[in-house]
XYZ file of N, CA and C in Angstrom:
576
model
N -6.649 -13.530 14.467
C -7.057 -12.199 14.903
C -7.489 -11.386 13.676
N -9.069 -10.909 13.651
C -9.146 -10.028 12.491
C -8.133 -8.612 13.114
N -8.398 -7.724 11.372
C -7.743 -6.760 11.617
C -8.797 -6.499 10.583
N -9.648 -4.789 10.785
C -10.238 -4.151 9.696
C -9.839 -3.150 9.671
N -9.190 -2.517 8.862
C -9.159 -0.882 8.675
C -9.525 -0.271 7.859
N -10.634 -0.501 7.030
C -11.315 -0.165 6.050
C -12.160 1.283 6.215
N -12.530 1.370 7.559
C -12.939 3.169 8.054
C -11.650 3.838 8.007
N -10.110 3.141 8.318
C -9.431 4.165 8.815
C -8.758 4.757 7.393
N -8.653 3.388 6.244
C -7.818 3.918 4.745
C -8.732 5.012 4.317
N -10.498 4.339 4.257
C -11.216 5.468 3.717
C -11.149 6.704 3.826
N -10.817 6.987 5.375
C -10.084 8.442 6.026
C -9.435 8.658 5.515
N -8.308 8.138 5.071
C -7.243 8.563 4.487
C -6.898 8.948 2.751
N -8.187 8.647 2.539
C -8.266 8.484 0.562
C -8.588 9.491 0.403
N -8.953 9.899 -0.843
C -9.467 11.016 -1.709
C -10.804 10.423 -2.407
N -11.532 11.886 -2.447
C -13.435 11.125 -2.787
C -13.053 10.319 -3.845
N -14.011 10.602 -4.418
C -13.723 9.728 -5.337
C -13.890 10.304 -6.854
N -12.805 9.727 -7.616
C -12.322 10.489 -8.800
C -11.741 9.617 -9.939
N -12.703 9.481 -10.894
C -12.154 8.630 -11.992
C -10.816 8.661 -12.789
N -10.603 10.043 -12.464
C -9.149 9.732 -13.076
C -7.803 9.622 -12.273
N -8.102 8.825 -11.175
C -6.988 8.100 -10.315
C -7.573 6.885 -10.114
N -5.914 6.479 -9.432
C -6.491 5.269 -9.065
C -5.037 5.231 -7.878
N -6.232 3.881 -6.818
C -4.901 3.051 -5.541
C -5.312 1.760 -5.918
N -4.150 1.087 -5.455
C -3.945 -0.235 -5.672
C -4.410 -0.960 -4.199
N -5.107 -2.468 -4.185
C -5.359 -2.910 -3.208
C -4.914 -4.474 -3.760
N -4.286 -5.241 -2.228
C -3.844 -6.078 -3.202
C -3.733 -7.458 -1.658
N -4.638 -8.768 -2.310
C -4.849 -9.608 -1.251
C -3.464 -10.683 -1.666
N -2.901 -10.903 -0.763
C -2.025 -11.753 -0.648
C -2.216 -12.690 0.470
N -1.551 -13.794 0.438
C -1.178 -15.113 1.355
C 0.346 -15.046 1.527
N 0.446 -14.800 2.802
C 1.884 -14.430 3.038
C 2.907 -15.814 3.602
N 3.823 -15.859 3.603
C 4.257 -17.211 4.128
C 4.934 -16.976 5.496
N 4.659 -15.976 5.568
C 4.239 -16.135 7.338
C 3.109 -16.926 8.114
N 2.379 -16.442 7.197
C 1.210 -17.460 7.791
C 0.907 -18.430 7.029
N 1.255 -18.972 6.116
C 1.259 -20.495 5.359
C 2.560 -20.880 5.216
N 3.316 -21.860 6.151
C 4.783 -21.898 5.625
C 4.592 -22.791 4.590
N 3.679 -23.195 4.361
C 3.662 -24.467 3.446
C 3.915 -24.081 1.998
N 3.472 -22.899 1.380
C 3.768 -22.246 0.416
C 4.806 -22.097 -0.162
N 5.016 -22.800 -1.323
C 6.101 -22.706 -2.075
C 6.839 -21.134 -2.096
N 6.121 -20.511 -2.642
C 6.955 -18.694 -2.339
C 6.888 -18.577 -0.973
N 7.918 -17.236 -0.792
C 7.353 -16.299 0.106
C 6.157 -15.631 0.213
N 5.344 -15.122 -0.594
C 3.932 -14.735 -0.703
C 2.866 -15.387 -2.034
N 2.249 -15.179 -1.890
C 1.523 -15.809 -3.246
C 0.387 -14.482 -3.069
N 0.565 -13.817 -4.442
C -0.670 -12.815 -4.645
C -1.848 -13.534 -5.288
N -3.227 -13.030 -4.239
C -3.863 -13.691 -4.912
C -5.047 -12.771 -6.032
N -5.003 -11.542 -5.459
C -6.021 -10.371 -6.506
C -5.629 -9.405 -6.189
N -5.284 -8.952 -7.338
C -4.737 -7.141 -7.108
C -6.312 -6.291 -7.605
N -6.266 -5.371 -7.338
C -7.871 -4.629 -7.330
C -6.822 -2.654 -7.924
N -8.255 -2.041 -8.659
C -7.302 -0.669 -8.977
C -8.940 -0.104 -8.536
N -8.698 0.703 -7.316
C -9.647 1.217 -6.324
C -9.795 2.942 -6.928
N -11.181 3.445 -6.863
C -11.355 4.619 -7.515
C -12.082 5.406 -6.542
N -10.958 5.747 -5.783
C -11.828 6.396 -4.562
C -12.310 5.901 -3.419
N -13.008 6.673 -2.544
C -13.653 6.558 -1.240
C -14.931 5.216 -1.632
N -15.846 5.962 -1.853
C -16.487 4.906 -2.656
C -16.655 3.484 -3.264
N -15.985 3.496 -3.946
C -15.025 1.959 -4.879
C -14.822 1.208 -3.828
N -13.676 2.063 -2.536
C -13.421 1.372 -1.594
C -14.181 0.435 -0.772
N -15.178 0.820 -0.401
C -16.488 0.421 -0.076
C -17.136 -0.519 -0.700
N -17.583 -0.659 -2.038
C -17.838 -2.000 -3.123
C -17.220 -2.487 -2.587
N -15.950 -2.231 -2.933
C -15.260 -4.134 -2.798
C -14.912 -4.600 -1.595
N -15.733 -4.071 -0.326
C -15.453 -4.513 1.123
C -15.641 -5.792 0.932
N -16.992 -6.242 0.337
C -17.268 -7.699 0.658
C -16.014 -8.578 -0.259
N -15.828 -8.320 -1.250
C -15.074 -8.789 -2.248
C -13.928 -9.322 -1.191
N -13.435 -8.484 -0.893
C -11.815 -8.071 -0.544
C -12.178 -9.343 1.116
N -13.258 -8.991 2.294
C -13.211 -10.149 3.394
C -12.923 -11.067 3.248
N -14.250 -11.489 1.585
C -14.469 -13.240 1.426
C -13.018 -13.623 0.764
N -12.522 -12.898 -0.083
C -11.185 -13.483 -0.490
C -9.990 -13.366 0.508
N -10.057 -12.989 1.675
C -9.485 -13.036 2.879
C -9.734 -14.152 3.369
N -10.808 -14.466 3.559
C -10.958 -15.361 4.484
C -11.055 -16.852 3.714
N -11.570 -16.581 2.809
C -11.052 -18.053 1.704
C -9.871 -18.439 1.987
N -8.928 -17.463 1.490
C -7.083 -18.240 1.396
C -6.399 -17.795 2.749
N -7.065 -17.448 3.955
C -6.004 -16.878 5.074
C -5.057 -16.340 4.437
N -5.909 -14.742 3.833
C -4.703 -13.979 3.230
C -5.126 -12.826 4.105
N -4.037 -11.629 3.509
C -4.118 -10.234 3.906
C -4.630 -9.306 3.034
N -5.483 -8.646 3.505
C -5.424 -7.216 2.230
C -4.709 -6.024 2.542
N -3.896 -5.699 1.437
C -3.013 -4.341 1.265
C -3.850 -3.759 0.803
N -3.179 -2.519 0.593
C -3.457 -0.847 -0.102
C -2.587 0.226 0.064
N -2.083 0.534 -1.176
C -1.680 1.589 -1.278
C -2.139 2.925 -1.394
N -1.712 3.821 -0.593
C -2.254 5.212 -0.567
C -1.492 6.146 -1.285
N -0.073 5.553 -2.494
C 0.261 6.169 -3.377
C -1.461 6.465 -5.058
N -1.477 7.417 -4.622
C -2.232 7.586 -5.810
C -1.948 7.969 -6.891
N -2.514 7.206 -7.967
C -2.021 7.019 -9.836
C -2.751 7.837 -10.457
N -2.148 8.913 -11.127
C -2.835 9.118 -12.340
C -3.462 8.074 -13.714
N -4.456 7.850 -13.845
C -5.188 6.412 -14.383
C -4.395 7.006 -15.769
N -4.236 8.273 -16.628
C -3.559 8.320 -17.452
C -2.258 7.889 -17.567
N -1.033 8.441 -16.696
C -0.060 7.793 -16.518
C 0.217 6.580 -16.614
N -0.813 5.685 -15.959
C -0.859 4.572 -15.718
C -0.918 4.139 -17.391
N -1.687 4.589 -17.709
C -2.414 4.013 -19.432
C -1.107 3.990 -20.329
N -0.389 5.328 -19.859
C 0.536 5.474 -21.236
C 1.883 4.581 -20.557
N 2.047 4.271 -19.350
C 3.083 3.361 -18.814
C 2.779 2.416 -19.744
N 1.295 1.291 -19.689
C 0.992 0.104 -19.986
C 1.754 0.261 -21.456
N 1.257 1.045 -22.532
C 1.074 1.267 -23.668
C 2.976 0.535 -23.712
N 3.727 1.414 -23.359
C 5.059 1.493 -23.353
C 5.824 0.571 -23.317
N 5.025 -0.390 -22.057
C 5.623 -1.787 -21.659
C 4.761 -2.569 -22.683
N 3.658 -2.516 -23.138
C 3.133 -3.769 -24.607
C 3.839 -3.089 -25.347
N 4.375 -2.258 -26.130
C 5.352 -1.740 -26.993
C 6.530 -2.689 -27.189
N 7.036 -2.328 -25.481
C 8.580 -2.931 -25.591
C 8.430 -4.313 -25.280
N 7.401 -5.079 -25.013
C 7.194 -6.624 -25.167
C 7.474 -7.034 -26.399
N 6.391 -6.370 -27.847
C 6.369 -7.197 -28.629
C 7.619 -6.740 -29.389
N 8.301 -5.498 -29.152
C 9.389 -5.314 -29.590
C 10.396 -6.304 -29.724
N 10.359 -6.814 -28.339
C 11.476 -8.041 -28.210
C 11.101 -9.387 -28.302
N 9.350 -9.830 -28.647
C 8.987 -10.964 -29.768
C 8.859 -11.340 -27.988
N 8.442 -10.990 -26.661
C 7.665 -11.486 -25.964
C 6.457 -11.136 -24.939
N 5.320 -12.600 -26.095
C 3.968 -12.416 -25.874
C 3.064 -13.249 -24.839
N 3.936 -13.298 -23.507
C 3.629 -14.427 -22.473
C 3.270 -13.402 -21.310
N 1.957 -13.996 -21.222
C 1.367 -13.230 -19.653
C 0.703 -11.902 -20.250
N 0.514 -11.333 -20.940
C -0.234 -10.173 -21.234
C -0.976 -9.887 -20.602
N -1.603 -10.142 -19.682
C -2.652 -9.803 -18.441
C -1.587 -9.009 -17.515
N -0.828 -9.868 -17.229
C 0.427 -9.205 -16.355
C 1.203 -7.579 -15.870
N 1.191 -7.238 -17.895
C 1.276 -5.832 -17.970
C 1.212 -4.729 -17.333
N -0.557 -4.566 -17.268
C -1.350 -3.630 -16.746
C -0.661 -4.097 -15.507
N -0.366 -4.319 -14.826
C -0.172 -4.580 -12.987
C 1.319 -4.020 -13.316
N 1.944 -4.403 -13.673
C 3.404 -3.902 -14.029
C 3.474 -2.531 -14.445
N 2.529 -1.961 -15.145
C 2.565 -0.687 -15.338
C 2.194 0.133 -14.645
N 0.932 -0.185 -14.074
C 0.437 0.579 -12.468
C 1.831 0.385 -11.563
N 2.095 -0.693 -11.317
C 3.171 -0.845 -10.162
C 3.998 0.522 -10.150
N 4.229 0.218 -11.367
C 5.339 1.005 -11.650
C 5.647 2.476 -11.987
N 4.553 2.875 -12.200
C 3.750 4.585 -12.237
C 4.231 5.359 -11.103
N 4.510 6.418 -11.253
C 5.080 7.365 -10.364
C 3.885 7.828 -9.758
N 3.839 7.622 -8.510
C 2.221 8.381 -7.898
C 2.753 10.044 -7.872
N 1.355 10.237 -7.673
C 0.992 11.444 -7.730
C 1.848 12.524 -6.479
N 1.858 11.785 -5.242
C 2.532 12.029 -4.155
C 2.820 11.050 -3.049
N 4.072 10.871 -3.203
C 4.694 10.064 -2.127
C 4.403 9.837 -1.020
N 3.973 8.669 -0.631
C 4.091 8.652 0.878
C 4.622 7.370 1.504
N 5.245 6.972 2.254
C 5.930 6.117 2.904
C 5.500 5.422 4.036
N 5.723 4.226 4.438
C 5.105 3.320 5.598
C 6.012 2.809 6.701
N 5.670 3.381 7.830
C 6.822 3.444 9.162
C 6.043 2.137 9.653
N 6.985 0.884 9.336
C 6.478 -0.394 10.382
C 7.034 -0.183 11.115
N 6.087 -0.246 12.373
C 6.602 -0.370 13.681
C 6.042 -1.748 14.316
N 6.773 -2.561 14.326
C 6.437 -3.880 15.181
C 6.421 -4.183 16.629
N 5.601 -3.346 16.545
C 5.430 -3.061 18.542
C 4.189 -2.254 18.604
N 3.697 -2.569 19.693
C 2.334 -1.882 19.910
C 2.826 -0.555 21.387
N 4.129 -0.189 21.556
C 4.499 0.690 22.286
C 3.844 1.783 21.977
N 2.967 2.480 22.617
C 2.535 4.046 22.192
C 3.584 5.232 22.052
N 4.310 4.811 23.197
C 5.498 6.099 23.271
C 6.307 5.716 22.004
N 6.694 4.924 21.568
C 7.717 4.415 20.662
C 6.932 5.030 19.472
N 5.442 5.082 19.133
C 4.969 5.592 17.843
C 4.998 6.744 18.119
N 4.585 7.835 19.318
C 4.847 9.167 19.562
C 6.028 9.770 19.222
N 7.099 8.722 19.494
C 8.344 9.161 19.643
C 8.734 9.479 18.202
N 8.193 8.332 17.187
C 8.491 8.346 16.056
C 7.960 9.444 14.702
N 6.388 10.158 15.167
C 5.886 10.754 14.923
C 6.013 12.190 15.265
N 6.839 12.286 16.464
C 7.299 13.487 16.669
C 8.738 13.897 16.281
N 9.565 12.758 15.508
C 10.932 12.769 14.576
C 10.213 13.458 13.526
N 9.609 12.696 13.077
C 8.925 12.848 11.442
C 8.117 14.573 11.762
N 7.724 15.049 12.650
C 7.487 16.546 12.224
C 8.579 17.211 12.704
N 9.166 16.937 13.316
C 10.286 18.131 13.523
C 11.642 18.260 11.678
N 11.081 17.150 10.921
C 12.057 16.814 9.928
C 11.285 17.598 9.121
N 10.107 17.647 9.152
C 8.813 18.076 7.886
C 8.365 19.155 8.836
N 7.960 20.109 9.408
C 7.048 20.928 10.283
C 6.035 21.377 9.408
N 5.822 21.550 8.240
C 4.593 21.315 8.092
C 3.730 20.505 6.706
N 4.287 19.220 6.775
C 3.738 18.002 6.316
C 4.161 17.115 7.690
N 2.532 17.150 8.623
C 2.546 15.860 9.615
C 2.939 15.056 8.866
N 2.224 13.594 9.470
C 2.118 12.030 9.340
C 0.646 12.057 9.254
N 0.446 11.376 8.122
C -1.068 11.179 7.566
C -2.372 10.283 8.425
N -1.552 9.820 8.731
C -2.119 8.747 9.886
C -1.040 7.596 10.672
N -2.081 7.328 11.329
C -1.445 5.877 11.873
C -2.486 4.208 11.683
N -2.426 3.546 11.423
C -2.598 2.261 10.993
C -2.333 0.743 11.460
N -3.516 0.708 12.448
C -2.895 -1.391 13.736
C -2.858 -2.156 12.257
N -1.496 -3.022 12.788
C -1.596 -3.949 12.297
C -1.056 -5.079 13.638
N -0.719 -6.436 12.892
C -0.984 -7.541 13.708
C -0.039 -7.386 14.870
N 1.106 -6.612 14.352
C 2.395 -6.919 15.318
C 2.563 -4.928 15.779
N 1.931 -4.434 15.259
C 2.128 -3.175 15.839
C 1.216 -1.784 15.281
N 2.129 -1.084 14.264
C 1.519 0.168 13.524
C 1.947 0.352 12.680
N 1.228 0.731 11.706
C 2.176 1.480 10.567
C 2.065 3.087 10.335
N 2.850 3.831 10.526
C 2.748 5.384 10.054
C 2.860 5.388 8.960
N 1.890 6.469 8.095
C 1.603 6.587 6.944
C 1.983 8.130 7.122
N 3.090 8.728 6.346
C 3.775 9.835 6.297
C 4.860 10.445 5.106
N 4.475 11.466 4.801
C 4.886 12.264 3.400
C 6.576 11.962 3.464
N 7.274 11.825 2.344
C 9.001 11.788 3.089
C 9.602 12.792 3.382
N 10.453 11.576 4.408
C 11.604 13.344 5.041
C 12.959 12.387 5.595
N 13.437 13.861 6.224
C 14.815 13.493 5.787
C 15.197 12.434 6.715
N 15.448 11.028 6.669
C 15.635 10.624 7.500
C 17.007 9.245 7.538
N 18.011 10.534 7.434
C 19.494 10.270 7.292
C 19.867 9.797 8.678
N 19.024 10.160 10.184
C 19.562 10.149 11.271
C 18.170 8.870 12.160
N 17.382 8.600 10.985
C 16.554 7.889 11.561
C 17.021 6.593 12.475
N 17.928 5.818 11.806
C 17.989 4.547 12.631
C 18.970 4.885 14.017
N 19.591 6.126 13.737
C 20.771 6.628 14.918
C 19.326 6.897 16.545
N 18.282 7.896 15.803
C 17.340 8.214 16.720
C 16.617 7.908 16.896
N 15.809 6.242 16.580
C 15.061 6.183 16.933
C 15.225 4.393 16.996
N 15.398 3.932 17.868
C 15.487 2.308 18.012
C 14.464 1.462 18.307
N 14.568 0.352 17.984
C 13.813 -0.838 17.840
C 13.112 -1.706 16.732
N 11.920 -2.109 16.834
C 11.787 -2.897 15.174
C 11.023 -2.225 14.337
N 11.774 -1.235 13.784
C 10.892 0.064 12.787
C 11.985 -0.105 11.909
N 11.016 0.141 10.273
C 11.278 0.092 9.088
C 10.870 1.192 8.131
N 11.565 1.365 7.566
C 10.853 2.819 6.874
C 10.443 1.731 5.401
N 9.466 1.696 4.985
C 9.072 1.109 3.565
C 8.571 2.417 2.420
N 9.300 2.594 1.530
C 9.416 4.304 0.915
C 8.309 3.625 -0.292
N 7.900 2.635 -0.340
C 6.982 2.334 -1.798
C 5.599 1.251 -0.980
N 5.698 1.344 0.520
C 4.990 0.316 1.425
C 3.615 0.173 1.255
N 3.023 -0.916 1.611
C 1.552 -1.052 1.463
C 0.835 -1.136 2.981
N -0.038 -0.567 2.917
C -0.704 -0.677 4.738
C -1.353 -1.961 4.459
N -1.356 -2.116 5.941
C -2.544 -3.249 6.353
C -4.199 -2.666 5.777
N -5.054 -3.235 5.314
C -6.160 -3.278 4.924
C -6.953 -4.046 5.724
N -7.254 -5.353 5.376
C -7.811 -6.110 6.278
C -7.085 -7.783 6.576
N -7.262 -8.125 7.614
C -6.806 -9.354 7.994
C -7.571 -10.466 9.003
């Protein structure tokens, strides 16, 4: 089953602006290859610059989908590309500090990873395609926030994902049942 949501992230991005960046990132999951030694195998992480950017690498991002029966992620935490720079700097610092010089490509992904975005936002899997069950869930999340909605909503294979600013949600699993996950650092579905 494809899955494209490449109109719906674009909705959801910021134009486009060189000094950020989102992460997009194709994986082979071992859900769908059990044969795979890991649980996932990443196969290209991408650092997306906007609405725009997004768009370039449509073709990029299908054909390497459809090569390895992988998935494409994206994160809608957005990086300050500086932050990001002086993270990297920090972590090659404290590499050669400790005399290790293995994988140096690696870094940069480790340092983005690891960058404090700009503003938080979190990913409500919901593994169900119930409408009321995402209403239900979307109308928790503003009565917690009243005025930071939920940024969107997002199909994926087994249901939805809400894409929503954080809140307080100490009483979440009490009020709201079934196969929902709050992922506080989560990646949406992209394409599949």
């Amino acid at each position: 089953m494809q899955i494209d949501n490449f109109n719906q992230i674009h909705n959801l991005i910021k134009a486009d602006d060189s000094e950020f960046l989102y992460e997009a990132q194709i994986i082979r999951r071992g859900k769908d290859h059990p044969e795979l030694p890991a649980a996932n195998q990443l196969i290209k992480t991408l650092c997306i610059h906007g609405k725009e950017d997004l768009l370039k690498h449509y073709d990029e991002i299908v054909k390497l989908c459809e090569m390895f029966g992988a998935r494409a992620y994206f994160s809608l935490q957005r990086k300050s590309n500086k932050k990001c720079i002086e993270n990297a700097i920090k972590c090659y610092a404290d590499r050669l500090y400790i005399g290790d010089t293995k994988r140096p490509e690696a870094i940069w992904w480790h340092a983005v990873g690891t960058t404090v975005p700009e503003k938080k936002l979190w990913v409500i899997d919901v593994d169900s395609k119930d409408l009321d069950l995402v209403s239900k869930i979307i109308s928790y999340i503003e009565k917690q926030q009243p005025f930071k909605n939920p940024v969107g909503v997002v199909p994926t294979l087994n249901g939805f994902h809400i894409i929503s600013h954080p809140f307080n949600c100490s009483n979440f699993s009490n009020d709201i049942s079934g196969d929902v996950e709050i992922k506080k650092h989560g990646l949406t579905l992209l394409y599949m």
